[in-house]
Coordinates of C-alpha atoms and ligand atoms in Angstrom, one line a residue:
Chain A
M4 CA -0.1 0.0 -0.2
G5 CA 1.5 3.2 -0.9
S6 CA 2.3 6.5 1.5
V7 CA -0.1 9.2 3.0
L8 CA 0.9 12.1 0.8
V9 CA 0.3 15.3 1.9
V10 CA 0.1 18.8 -0.4
V11 CA 1.3 22.4 0.9
E12 CA -0.7 24.4 0.8
H13 CA 1.3 27.8 1.1
D14 CA 1.5 31.3 -0.2
R15 CA 4.8 32.2 -1.7
G16 CA 6.2 30.7 1.1
S17 CA 3.4 31.5 4.0
P18 CA 2.3 28.0 4.9
A19 CA -1.2 28.3 5.4
P20 CA -2.1 27.6 9.5
A21 CA -4.5 25.0 8.4
T22 CA -1.5 22.4 6.3
L23 CA 0.0 21.7 9.6
E24 CA -4.0 20.2 10.6
A25 CA -3.8 18.3 7.2
M26 CA -0.5 15.8 8.4
T27 CA -1.6 15.5 11.6
A28 CA -4.3 13.9 10.1
A29 CA -2.8 12.3 7.9
R30 CA -0.4 10.8 10.7
T31 CA -3.1 9.7 11.8
L32 CA -5.0 7.2 8.7
A33 CA -1.3 6.2 8.1
G34 CA -1.0 4.8 11.3
Q35 CA -4.3 3.3 10.5
T36 CA -2.1 0.8 8.2
G37 CA 1.4 1.2 8.9
V38 CA 2.3 3.1 5.6
D39 CA 4.9 6.4 5.7
V40 CA 3.3 9.7 5.4
E41 CA 5.3 12.2 2.5
A42 CA 4.8 16.1 1.7
L43 CA 5.1 17.6 -1.3
T44 CA 6.5 21.3 -1.6
I45 CA 5.1 23.0 -4.9
G46 CA 7.3 25.8 -6.1
A47 CA 10.9 26.7 -4.7
A48 CA 9.6 29.3 -2.3
A49 CA 8.6 26.9 0.1
D50 CA 12.1 24.8 0.3
D51 CA 12.1 26.3 3.9
I52 CA 8.6 24.3 5.6
A53 CA 10.6 21.1 5.0
A54 CA 12.1 20.8 8.1
E55 CA 9.1 21.8 10.2
L56 CA 7.0 19.3 8.2
G57 CA 9.8 16.9 9.2
A58 CA 8.4 17.4 13.3
Y59 CA 4.7 17.3 12.0
G60 CA 5.6 13.5 10.5
A61 CA 6.8 13.5 7.1
A62 CA 9.6 10.9 6.3
V63 CA 10.0 12.5 3.3
V64 CA 9.3 16.1 1.5
H65 CA 9.6 15.6 -2.4
R66 CA 10.1 18.9 -3.9
V67 CA 8.4 20.3 -7.2
H68 CA 10.3 23.7 -8.8
H69 CA 9.0 25.3 -12.3
E70 CA 9.2 29.0 -13.4
L71 CA 5.6 28.7 -14.1
L72 CA 5.6 27.9 -10.3
D73 CA 6.4 31.2 -8.6
D74 CA 3.3 32.2 -7.4
Y75 CA -0.1 30.2 -7.3
G76 CA -1.9 28.6 -10.2
P77 CA -4.7 26.2 -9.5
E78 CA -4.3 24.1 -13.0
A79 CA -0.2 24.5 -11.9
W80 CA -0.9 23.3 -9.3
G81 CA -3.6 20.7 -9.7
E82 CA -1.4 19.0 -13.1
V83 CA 1.8 18.8 -10.7
I84 CA -0.8 17.1 -8.0
A85 CA -1.3 14.9 -10.5
Q86 CA 2.2 14.1 -12.1
A87 CA 3.4 13.4 -9.0
V88 CA 0.2 11.0 -8.0
V89 CA 1.6 8.8 -11.1
A90 CA 5.6 9.7 -10.0
L91 CA 5.0 8.5 -6.2
G92 CA 2.0 6.5 -5.9
P93 CA 0.5 7.5 -2.6
S94 CA -2.9 5.2 -2.0
V95 CA -3.7 8.8 -0.7
V96 CA -3.5 12.7 -0.7
L97 CA -4.7 15.2 1.4
A98 CA -4.8 18.5 1.6
T99 CA -6.3 21.4 3.2
G100 CA -9.9 22.3 3.2
T101 CA -9.8 25.8 2.5
D102 CA -10.8 27.1 -0.7
R103 CA -7.5 26.7 -2.4
G104 CA -7.1 23.6 -0.7
N105 CA -10.7 22.7 -2.5
E106 CA -9.5 23.7 -6.0
F107 CA -5.7 22.3 -6.5
M108 CA -7.3 19.4 -5.4
A109 CA -10.2 19.7 -7.5
Q110 CA -8.3 20.0 -10.4
A111 CA -5.8 16.8 -9.3
A112 CA -8.9 15.0 -8.8
A113 CA -10.2 16.0 -12.8
R114 CA -6.6 15.4 -14.3
L115 CA -6.9 11.7 -12.3
D116 CA -10.5 11.1 -13.3
A117 CA -10.5 10.5 -9.8
P118 CA -13.3 11.3 -6.5
F119 CA -12.4 13.7 -5.0
C120 CA -13.2 14.5 -1.5
A121 CA -14.4 17.3 0.0
N122 CA -14.1 18.5 3.8
V123 CA -13.5 15.2 5.6
T124 CA -13.7 15.0 9.5
E125 CA -13.0 11.6 9.5
F126 CA -11.5 9.0 8.2
R127 CA -12.3 5.4 8.5
R128 CA -9.4 2.8 6.4
G129 CA -10.3 -0.7 6.1
E130 CA -11.5 -3.7 3.6
T131 CA -12.7 -0.7 1.8
F132 CA -11.9 3.4 2.4
E133 CA -14.9 5.3 4.2
V134 CA -15.1 9.1 5.1
T135 CA -17.2 11.7 7.5
R136 CA -17.2 14.6 5.1
V137 CA -19.1 18.1 6.3
R138 CA -22.3 18.8 4.1
W139 CA -24.5 22.0 4.5
G140 CA -21.9 23.8 6.2
G141 CA -21.5 21.8 8.7
S142 CA -25.3 21.6 9.3
L143 CA -24.9 17.7 8.1
L144 CA -22.6 14.5 8.5
E145 CA -21.5 12.4 5.3
S146 CA -20.9 8.8 5.9
A147 CA -19.5 7.6 2.4
T148 CA -17.3 4.6 0.9
V149 CA -14.7 5.9 -1.7
T150 CA -13.4 3.7 -4.3
A151 CA -10.4 4.6 -6.1
D152 CA -6.9 3.7 -6.7
V153 CA -6.4 6.2 -5.4
H154 CA -8.1 9.0 -2.4
L155 CA -8.1 12.1 -2.9
A156 CA -9.1 14.0 0.1
S157 CA -9.5 17.9 2.0
V158 CA -8.7 17.8 5.3
A159 CA -12.3 20.0 7.7
H160 CA -10.1 22.7 9.3
H161 CA -11.0 22.3 13.0
S162 CA -11.6 18.7 12.6
T163 CA -8.3 17.9 13.9
D164 CA -6.2 19.9 16.0
A165 CA -2.3 20.1 14.5
S166 CA 0.3 18.2 17.1
P167 CA 3.9 17.3 16.0
A168 CA 4.3 13.8 16.0
E169 CA 6.2 12.4 19.4
T170 CA 9.2 11.5 17.7
P171 CA 10.2 14.0 15.1
S172 CA 12.5 12.9 12.1
A173 CA 14.8 15.3 10.2
A174 CA 12.7 14.5 6.3
A175 CA 14.3 13.1 3.8
L176 CA 14.6 15.7 0.9
S177 CA 14.0 14.6 -2.5
T178 CA 12.8 16.8 -6.2
L179 CA 10.8 15.9 -8.5
T180 CA 10.5 16.6 -12.0
V181 CA 6.9 18.1 -14.1
T182 CA 6.6 18.6 -16.8
L183 CA 3.9 21.6 -17.6
D184 CA 2.7 22.9 -20.4
P185 CA 2.6 26.9 -21.1
S186 CA -0.7 26.9 -21.6
V187 CA -1.2 25.7 -17.0
A188 CA -0.4 29.7 -17.1
R189 CA -4.1 30.9 -18.0
T190 CA -4.3 30.8 -14.6
R191 CA -2.1 32.6 -12.6
I192 CA -2.7 35.4 -10.7
V193 CA -1.5 38.5 -12.3
A194 CA -2.2 41.6 -9.3
R195 CA -3.0 41.5 -5.6
V196 CA -4.5 43.7 -3.5
E197 CA -2.6 42.4 -0.1
R198 CA -5.4 43.2 2.9
E199 CA -5.5 46.8 4.8
A200 CA -3.9 46.0 8.6
G201 CA -6.8 46.7 10.9
V202 CA -9.8 43.8 12.6
T203 CA -11.5 41.2 10.4
L204 CA -14.6 40.2 10.4
A205 CA -12.4 37.4 10.6
T206 CA -10.6 38.0 13.9
A207 CA -12.0 40.6 15.9
P208 CA -12.7 40.1 19.2
V209 CA -15.9 41.7 19.1
V210 CA -18.6 40.9 16.6
V211 CA -21.9 43.0 17.6
G212 CA -24.1 40.7 14.1
G213 CA -27.9 42.5 13.2
G214 CA -29.8 40.5 11.8
R215 CA -33.9 40.8 10.2
G216 CA -34.9 42.4 13.3
V217 CA -33.0 45.4 12.5
G218 CA -35.1 46.0 10.2
S219 CA -33.7 49.0 8.5
A220 CA -29.9 49.7 7.0
D221 CA -29.9 52.5 9.5
G222 CA -31.2 50.6 12.4
F223 CA -27.0 49.7 12.5
A224 CA -26.3 53.0 13.2
A225 CA -26.6 51.8 16.7
L226 CA -24.7 48.2 16.9
Q227 CA -22.0 50.3 15.1
E228 CA -22.2 52.6 18.3
L229 CA -21.0 49.4 20.4
A230 CA -19.7 47.8 18.4
D231 CA -16.8 51.0 18.2
E232 CA -16.9 51.3 21.7
L233 CA -16.2 47.7 22.3
G234 CA -13.2 48.2 19.6
G235 CA -15.7 45.3 17.6
I236 CA -16.8 45.4 14.5
V237 CA -20.7 45.1 12.8
G238 CA -21.6 41.8 11.6
C239 CA -25.3 40.9 10.1
S240 CA -27.0 37.7 9.1
R241 CA -27.8 36.2 4.9
A242 CA -31.6 38.4 5.7
V243 CA -29.4 41.6 5.8
T244 CA -27.8 41.2 3.0
N245 CA -30.0 40.2 0.9
N246 CA -32.0 43.2 2.1
G247 CA -29.4 45.0 1.0
W248 CA -29.0 46.9 3.9
R249 CA -25.1 45.7 4.2
N250 CA -22.5 44.5 2.7
H251 CA -22.1 41.2 1.8
T252 CA -18.4 41.1 4.0
D253 CA -20.3 41.5 6.9
Q254 CA -21.9 38.2 6.7
V255 CA -21.3 35.9 9.1
G256 CA -21.9 32.1 8.5
Q257 CA -21.5 28.7 5.5
T258 CA -21.5 31.4 2.5
G259 CA -20.1 34.2 4.7
T260 CA -17.3 34.6 7.1
R261 CA -16.6 32.2 10.0
I262 CA -15.9 34.5 13.0
A263 CA -15.0 33.3 16.8
P264 CA -14.6 36.0 18.4
D265 CA -14.6 36.5 22.1
V266 CA -18.7 37.7 22.3
Y267 CA -21.1 37.8 19.6
F268 CA -24.1 39.6 19.8
A269 CA -26.4 38.3 17.9
C270 CA -29.4 41.0 18.0
G271 CA -32.2 40.1 15.7
I272 CA -30.7 37.0 14.4
S273 CA -33.2 33.7 14.3
G274 CA -29.9 31.6 14.7
A275 CA -31.2 29.6 11.1
I276 CA -28.6 26.8 10.7
Q277 CA -26.4 28.4 8.1
H278 CA -25.6 31.6 10.7
W279 CA -25.1 29.2 13.2
V280 CA -22.0 27.5 11.5
G281 CA -20.6 31.0 11.2
A282 CA -20.6 32.2 14.3
M283 CA -20.9 28.9 16.9
A284 CA -16.7 28.6 17.8
S285 CA -17.6 32.6 19.3
K286 CA -16.6 31.7 23.0
H287 CA -19.4 33.6 23.9
I288 CA -22.7 34.2 22.6
I289 CA -25.1 37.0 24.0
A290 CA -28.4 37.0 21.8
V291 CA -30.8 40.1 21.7
N292 CA -33.9 39.1 20.4
T293 CA -38.1 40.3 21.0
D294 CA -38.1 35.5 20.7
P295 CA -38.0 33.3 24.2
Q296 CA -38.0 30.5 21.9
A297 CA -35.9 31.9 18.7
N298 CA -33.6 29.5 17.6
M299 CA -30.3 31.8 18.7
V300 CA -31.5 32.6 22.1
T301 CA -31.7 28.6 23.1
K302 CA -27.6 28.1 22.1
A303 CA -26.4 31.0 23.8
G304 CA -24.7 31.6 26.6
Y305 CA -26.6 34.7 27.3
A306 CA -29.6 36.3 26.0
V307 CA -31.1 39.3 26.8
I308 CA -35.1 39.7 25.8
A309 CA -35.7 42.6 24.7
D310 CA -36.4 44.9 20.8
L311 CA -32.6 45.7 20.3
H312 CA -33.6 48.8 19.6
E313 CA -34.0 49.9 23.2
M314 CA -31.8 46.8 23.7
I315 CA -28.3 48.6 22.2
P316 CA -28.4 51.8 23.3
A317 CA -28.8 51.1 26.4
I318 CA -25.8 48.9 26.5
T319 CA -23.7 51.2 24.7
E320 CA -24.9 54.0 26.9
E321 CA -24.0 51.5 30.3
I322 CA -20.7 51.0 29.5
R323 CA -19.6 54.9 28.9
R324 CA -21.3 55.5 32.4
R325 CA -18.9 52.6 33.9
R326 CA -16.2 54.4 31.8
A327 CA -17.0 57.7 33.2
G328 CA -17.6 56.2 36.8
Chain B
M17 CA -27.3 25.5 -11.3
K18 CA -28.4 23.3 -8.4
R19 CA -31.9 23.5 -6.8
V20 CA -31.5 23.2 -3.0
P21 CA -34.1 22.7 -0.6
A22 CA -34.6 26.0 1.3
P23 CA -33.9 25.6 5.0
G24 CA -35.7 26.4 8.0
A25 CA -34.4 26.4 11.6
K26 CA -32.9 22.6 11.3
I27 CA -32.3 20.6 8.4
N28 CA -33.5 17.0 9.3
V29 CA -32.4 13.7 7.2
T30 CA -35.3 11.0 6.9
A31 CA -36.0 7.8 9.1
D32 CA -33.4 5.8 6.9
G33 CA -30.9 8.3 6.9
R34 CA -29.7 8.5 3.4
H35 CA -31.7 12.3 2.8
V36 CA -32.7 15.4 3.7
D37 CA -36.1 15.0 4.5
T38 CA -37.7 18.4 2.9
A39 CA -41.1 17.7 4.2
N40 CA -41.2 20.7 5.1
L41 CA -39.0 22.1 3.5
G42 CA -39.2 25.0 0.4
F43 CA -36.3 25.0 -2.4
T44 CA -34.5 27.4 -4.0
M45 CA -31.6 28.0 -5.6
S46 CA -28.1 27.2 -4.0
P47 CA -26.9 31.0 -3.2
H48 CA -23.7 31.2 -5.3
E49 CA -24.6 29.8 -8.2
E50 CA -27.9 32.7 -7.1
C51 CA -24.9 35.2 -7.8
A52 CA -23.9 33.2 -11.2
V53 CA -27.1 33.8 -12.2
E54 CA -27.2 37.6 -11.8
A55 CA -23.9 37.9 -13.2
G56 CA -25.0 36.1 -16.1
A57 CA -27.6 38.4 -16.6
Q58 CA -25.7 41.4 -16.1
L59 CA -23.2 40.9 -18.9
V60 CA -25.9 40.4 -20.9
E61 CA -27.1 43.3 -21.1
Q62 CA -23.8 44.4 -21.0
H63 CA -23.0 42.8 -24.0
G64 CA -25.2 40.9 -25.9
G65 CA -25.7 37.4 -26.1
E66 CA -27.6 35.4 -24.3
A67 CA -27.7 33.4 -21.2
T68 CA -28.3 30.2 -20.4
V69 CA -29.6 28.1 -17.4
L70 CA -28.2 25.2 -17.1
T71 CA -29.5 22.5 -13.7
L72 CA -29.3 18.7 -13.5
G73 CA -31.9 17.6 -10.8
P74 CA -35.4 16.3 -10.4
V75 CA -37.3 17.4 -12.6
E76 CA -39.4 19.9 -10.7
A77 CA -36.2 22.3 -10.2
E78 CA -37.6 23.0 -13.8
E79 CA -39.7 25.0 -10.6
Q80 CA -36.1 26.7 -10.2
V81 CA -34.7 26.9 -14.1
R82 CA -38.0 29.3 -14.7
Y83 CA -36.7 31.5 -11.1
A84 CA -33.6 32.0 -13.0
V85 CA -35.7 33.2 -16.9
S86 CA -37.7 35.4 -14.4
V87 CA -34.1 37.3 -13.5
G88 CA -32.3 36.8 -17.1
M89 CA -31.9 34.0 -18.2
Q90 CA -33.1 34.1 -22.3
R91 CA -32.7 30.1 -22.3
G92 CA -33.0 26.8 -20.0
V93 CA -31.9 23.5 -19.8
V94 CA -33.8 20.9 -17.4
L95 CA -31.1 17.4 -17.4
P96 CA -33.7 15.5 -15.5
I97 CA -32.1 13.0 -12.7
T98 CA -34.9 10.5 -10.3
D99 CA -32.4 9.4 -7.8
D100 CA -31.5 13.0 -5.9
D101 CA -28.0 13.4 -5.5
W102 CA -25.7 11.8 -8.3
D103 CA -22.1 12.1 -6.8
P104 CA -19.8 14.7 -8.6
Q105 CA -18.2 13.3 -11.9
R106 CA -21.3 11.9 -12.7
T107 CA -23.3 15.6 -12.3
A108 CA -20.1 16.8 -14.4
R109 CA -20.2 14.2 -16.9
A110 CA -23.5 15.1 -17.9
I111 CA -23.0 18.3 -17.5
T112 CA -19.9 18.2 -20.3
A113 CA -21.7 16.2 -21.8
A114 CA -25.1 18.3 -22.5
V115 CA -22.1 21.5 -22.6
G116 CA -21.2 19.9 -25.5
E117 CA -24.5 19.5 -27.2
L118 CA -25.9 22.5 -27.0
E119 CA -22.6 24.6 -28.4
A120 CA -23.0 21.5 -31.5
A121 CA -25.5 23.5 -31.7
D122 CA -25.5 27.2 -31.5
G123 CA -21.3 27.4 -31.1
P124 CA -19.6 27.7 -27.4
F125 CA -20.2 29.2 -24.7
D126 CA -17.8 32.4 -24.3
L127 CA -18.4 32.2 -20.5
L128 CA -19.8 28.5 -18.5
L129 CA -20.4 30.0 -15.1
F130 CA -20.8 28.0 -11.9
G131 CA -21.8 28.1 -7.9
N132 CA -18.1 27.8 -5.7
E133 CA -20.0 24.8 -4.5
S134 CA -23.8 23.7 -3.9
A135 CA -24.9 25.3 -0.9
D136 CA -26.0 21.2 0.5
S137 CA -23.5 18.5 -1.3
G138 CA -20.1 21.3 -0.3
G139 CA -18.7 19.3 -2.2
F140 CA -15.9 21.6 -4.1
Q141 CA -15.5 20.1 -7.9
V142 CA -18.1 20.5 -10.8
G143 CA -17.2 22.9 -12.5
I144 CA -13.9 22.6 -12.1
R145 CA -14.2 18.7 -13.7
V146 CA -16.0 20.0 -16.6
A147 CA -14.1 22.9 -17.0
H148 CA -10.7 20.0 -17.2
A149 CA -12.9 18.7 -19.8
L150 CA -13.3 20.6 -22.4
G151 CA -9.7 22.3 -22.3
R152 CA -10.9 25.1 -21.0
P153 CA -9.2 27.6 -17.8
M154 CA -11.4 27.4 -14.5
V155 CA -11.1 29.9 -11.4
N156 CA -13.8 29.1 -8.0
G157 CA -14.4 31.7 -5.6
A158 CA -15.1 35.0 -8.3
K159 CA -16.4 37.9 -5.9
G160 CA -15.5 40.0 -9.2
L161 CA -16.1 39.2 -12.6
T162 CA -15.6 41.8 -16.1
V163 CA -15.1 40.5 -18.9
A164 CA -13.9 43.0 -21.6
D165 CA -11.9 41.9 -25.2
G166 CA -12.5 38.2 -25.2
V167 CA -10.0 38.1 -21.4
A168 CA -12.5 37.0 -18.5
H169 CA -11.0 39.5 -15.7
V170 CA -11.8 37.6 -11.8
E171 CA -11.1 39.1 -8.7
R172 CA -10.9 37.0 -5.1
E173 CA -10.2 36.6 -1.9
A174 CA -7.7 34.6 -0.7
D175 CA -5.5 35.1 3.1
A176 CA -3.3 37.8 2.3
G177 CA -6.0 39.6 0.0
R178 CA -7.4 40.5 -3.2
E179 CA -6.0 38.6 -6.5
A180 CA -6.9 39.0 -9.9
Y181 CA -7.1 36.6 -12.9
E182 CA -7.5 36.9 -16.6
L183 CA -8.9 34.1 -17.6
P184 CA -9.3 34.2 -22.2
L185 CA -12.4 33.3 -23.4
P186 CA -13.7 30.7 -23.4
A187 CA -13.3 30.3 -19.8
V188 CA -15.1 28.5 -16.9
V189 CA -15.6 30.8 -13.2
G190 CA -16.9 29.3 -10.3
V191 CA -18.7 32.6 -8.5
K192 CA -19.4 32.8 -4.4
E193 CA -22.4 34.9 -2.3
G194 CA -21.0 38.0 -1.9
L195 CA -19.9 38.2 -6.0
N196 CA -23.9 40.6 -5.8
L197 CA -27.0 41.2 -5.0
P198 CA -29.3 39.0 -7.3
R199 CA -32.1 40.6 -7.8
Y200 CA -35.7 39.9 -7.7
P201 CA -38.5 38.8 -10.6
T202 CA -40.3 42.0 -12.2
M203 CA -43.6 41.3 -13.4
R204 CA -42.0 40.9 -17.5
G205 CA -39.8 38.8 -16.0
R206 CA -42.2 35.9 -14.2
L207 CA -44.1 36.6 -18.1
A208 CA -41.4 35.6 -19.5
S209 CA -40.4 32.9 -17.4
K210 CA -44.0 31.5 -18.3
K211 CA -43.6 31.3 -21.5
A212 CA -40.1 30.6 -21.7
E213 CA -39.4 27.6 -23.4
V214 CA -37.8 25.3 -21.1
A215 CA -35.4 22.5 -23.2
T216 CA -34.8 18.6 -21.8
I217 CA -31.2 16.9 -22.6
E218 CA -30.9 13.4 -21.3
P219 CA -27.7 13.0 -18.7
T220 CA -25.5 10.2 -19.5
G221 CA -22.7 9.9 -17.4
E222 CA -20.9 6.7 -15.4
P223 CA -20.8 6.8 -11.4
G224 CA -18.3 8.2 -9.9
G225 CA -16.5 6.6 -7.0
L226 CA -17.9 8.3 -4.3
V227 CA -21.4 6.6 -2.3
T228 CA -22.6 8.1 -0.1
D229 CA -24.1 5.7 2.5
R230 CA -25.9 7.8 5.3
L231 CA -26.0 11.5 6.2
Q232 CA -26.3 12.9 10.1
S233 CA -27.0 15.8 12.8
P234 CA -23.8 15.9 14.2
P235 CA -23.7 16.1 18.3
E236 CA -26.4 18.9 19.6
R237 CA -23.9 21.4 21.8
V238 CA -26.4 21.7 24.2
S239 CA -26.5 25.7 26.0
Q240 CA -27.7 26.0 29.3
T241 CA -28.4 29.8 28.3
V242 CA -28.6 32.3 31.2
V243 CA -31.2 34.9 30.5
L244 CA -29.9 38.1 32.0
G245 CA -33.5 39.7 32.1
H246 CA -36.4 41.6 30.0
G247 CA -36.1 44.9 28.6
P248 CA -33.0 48.1 28.3
D249 CA -32.9 47.1 32.2
A250 CA -30.7 44.6 31.8
A251 CA -28.8 46.4 30.4
P252 CA -26.4 46.9 33.7
A253 CA -26.9 42.9 33.6
V254 CA -25.5 42.5 29.8
V255 CA -22.2 45.4 30.7
D256 CA -21.6 42.1 33.9
V257 CA -20.5 39.8 32.2
L258 CA -18.9 42.0 29.9
E259 CA -16.1 42.8 32.5
E260 CA -16.6 38.8 33.4
I261 CA -15.0 37.8 30.8
G262 CA -12.8 40.8 30.7
V263 CA -13.2 42.7 27.8
L264 CA -14.2 45.1 28.8
Ligands
FAD429 C1 -27.4 27.3 1.3 C2 -27.9 28.7 2.6 C3 -26.6 29.7 2.5 C4 -27.1 30.5 4.3 N1 -26.1 30.4 4.3 C5 -25.9 31.9 5.3 C6 -24.8 32.6 5.7 O1 -24.1 32.1 5.4 N2 -25.5 33.5 6.6 C7 -26.6 33.3 7.3 O2 -27.1 34.2 8.0 N3 -27.3 32.9 6.8 C8 -27.1 31.9 5.4 N4 -28.4 31.8 4.7 C9 -30.2 32.0 5.7 C10 -30.3 31.5 6.3 O3 -31.1 30.3 6.6 C11 -32.1 32.3 6.9 O4 -32.2 32.5 6.3 C12 -30.7 33.7 8.1 O5 -29.8 34.0 8.0 C13 -32.2 34.2 8.8 O6 -31.9 36.1 8.9 P1 -31.7 36.3 10.5 O7 -32.4 35.6 11.2 O8 -31.7 37.6 10.2 O9 -33.9 36.5 9.8 P2 -35.3 35.8 10.5 O10 -34.7 34.5 10.3 O11 -36.0 36.4 10.0 O12 -34.6 35.9 11.8 C14 -35.2 37.9 12.5 C15 -34.8 37.8 14.4 O13 -34.9 38.6 14.8 C16 -36.4 38.8 15.5 N5 -36.3 39.7 15.8 C17 -37.6 40.6 15.0 N6 -37.8 42.2 15.2 C18 -36.8 42.1 16.7 C19 -36.4 43.7 17.3 N7 -37.1 44.9 16.6 N8 -35.1 43.1 18.6 C20 -34.6 41.7 18.5 N9 -35.2 40.7 17.7 C21 -35.7 41.4 16.5 C22 -37.6 37.7 15.5 O14 -37.9 37.2 16.2 C23 -35.6 36.4 14.9 O15 -35.4 35.8 16.0 C24 -27.8 30.6 4.0 C25 -29.6 29.9 3.3 C26 -29.5 28.9 2.5 C27 -29.5 27.8 1.4

C-alpha cells in the first residue's frame, strides 16, 4: 500500500495554518495501515517549510521547482499533483479544506479522473475506504464509501488539532521533476491587493451582529456605536445582505465569514443553522431577541429578551457610564 | 445551477438516514449559483448575447430554471434525474456532455459559470471537472467578474488579500456569494418565465467513486442559556457579563 501524501498549501512560502492539521490527520491515517507520511511542496518558495514538516511526521518531502510555479495557479498545481501521484504512487493524498486546497485538489482529481472528497472530518480505512465529510456547511455530516486507485481528500478546517509527532524525523528531501504545458499559465495570479492591516470580521475580538430584526440599513448605526465602543466590528445575517442593508463582506455564516470572537452579540437574528455554523466558534454569545424561543436564544450562553432598538443603545450607554464613572 | 432545499431552522434527515427530510422545507437556487445567474444577466445587459441556465436535478428543478429566466436568463435546460444526488464525477460528466450538445447546435459559450460549491453537497469540484474536460481555464471563488476584449477578469479573496486572474475566453468561473446582489423578478420577468421553453437533455455519465451511505446531524451542543433579563433594564447585567469575561 502506498504512502499518505500531504500537499502543502502555502502562499509564496507562507504555509497555510491548516496545513499542519492536514499533516496531523495524515499521521493518524498512515498509522492505521503502517505506511509513511510524505509531503509535497510546490514551488521553490516552499523549500523552507520542509524542516517543520519532519516535526509533524513527514518521512520524505518531495519538492517541485518550475518557473511556472513561482506563484499559485490552480491548473499548474492540479497538474503537479496529478503527476506526483503517477510518479510516487501514494494511496491517499490529503490537503487542507480551504478554498485553495479544495480548488487544487479538484483540479488534480479532474486530471486523474478520480473521486475527491472535500472537507473530511474522519477517515476509516479497512476493507474499504470510508470518510465522514461536512455537508450543508456543517449542519449535516455524510458517511461515504470511496472506491478509487488513489483517494484524494481535503481535511475539514478545525476537525483535527494540529500536533507535532512524538518522534519527529528529519524529513529526507527529494526533488520531483514535472513537465508543465505553458497553457497552465492561463490561470495565474496577475495582480494582488494586499489586505489592509486592522481588525477583520474573522479576527475581531468583538462582533456585534444584526439580523432581519434590525429592520433597515439605518438601524445598524446603533450596532456600529456599540461595536466602536468595544473595539469590535459589525456583522450581519444573510437576510440583511439580501435586503441590501449591509455589504456581503459583513455576512456571518456558511456562505459568509466564520467568526471566532471573544463575544458575539447576535441581535435580531433567529439563528438558522447556516448562520449558526459561522458563529458557533465564538467564545461567548449574547443573544438579543424579542422571541424567547428563537434558536439563537436557546443556543447562546447569554440572552436578553428585548427589542434590540431599545436594548443596544442601553448597553452602549451603560458602558459609557461605567467608563466615565 | 442546483436546486437545494430552502432550510428552516434545522435540517432533518429521513428515518433511513439517506436523505434530507424535505417535508417542511421549500426549495431554492443554491446561493452561490443565484449570484452566478445574476452575473450572467448583467453580462448580457452589458455585452448583448444570450444566457442559458442549466440544471441537473429532479424534474421539479424546472421551477428554479423558470425563476432564473424571470431574473434575466434567456433559455433553460433541465437534465432530469430520479435518484436525488449524483456524485460529482457523474454530475460533471453529464454536464460536460450536455454543454457539448448545446455548443454543437449553437456554437461555443464564451463563459460557463458555476457556484463555488453547492449549498447542500459542498463538493467544490463539478465546475472544475467540467472545465478540465472541455480544456478551458477555470478559477473558483470569484467575487469580482468583468469581461472585456475576449478576457474574463476575475477577482477573489485570499488570506493575504484580493487576487486577480485574467482568463482568455472561452473560460469557466466558479462564483461565490457576495459577487453581486441578485435581483428580484419583475412582473415582465415572471411572464417571460411562464412562456419560456425549457429544454430537456437526458443526462449521461457513468457513476464516479463516491457513494453516500448515510447522512446525520452532528452532535447537538447543549447550552444552558442564562437569561440576563427582559427589556432595557437588563443593560447593567449585560455589561457585568462583559466585565466578567474581560472584554471591558
Ligand atoms: C445554502 C444557504 C446558505 C446560507 N448561508 C447563510 C449565511 O452564510 N449566513 C446567514 O446568516 N444566513 C445564511 N442563510 C440564510 C439562513 O437560512 C436564514 O434565512 C438567515 O440566517 C435568517 O436571517 P435572520 O436571522 O436575520 O432573519 P430571521 O430568520 O427572519 O430572524 C429575525 C429574528 O429577529 C427577531 N426580531 C425581530 N424584530 C426584533 C427586534 N426589534 N428586536 C429583537 N429581535 C427582533 C425575530 O424574533 C427573529 O428571531 C443561508 C441559506 C441557505 C439556503
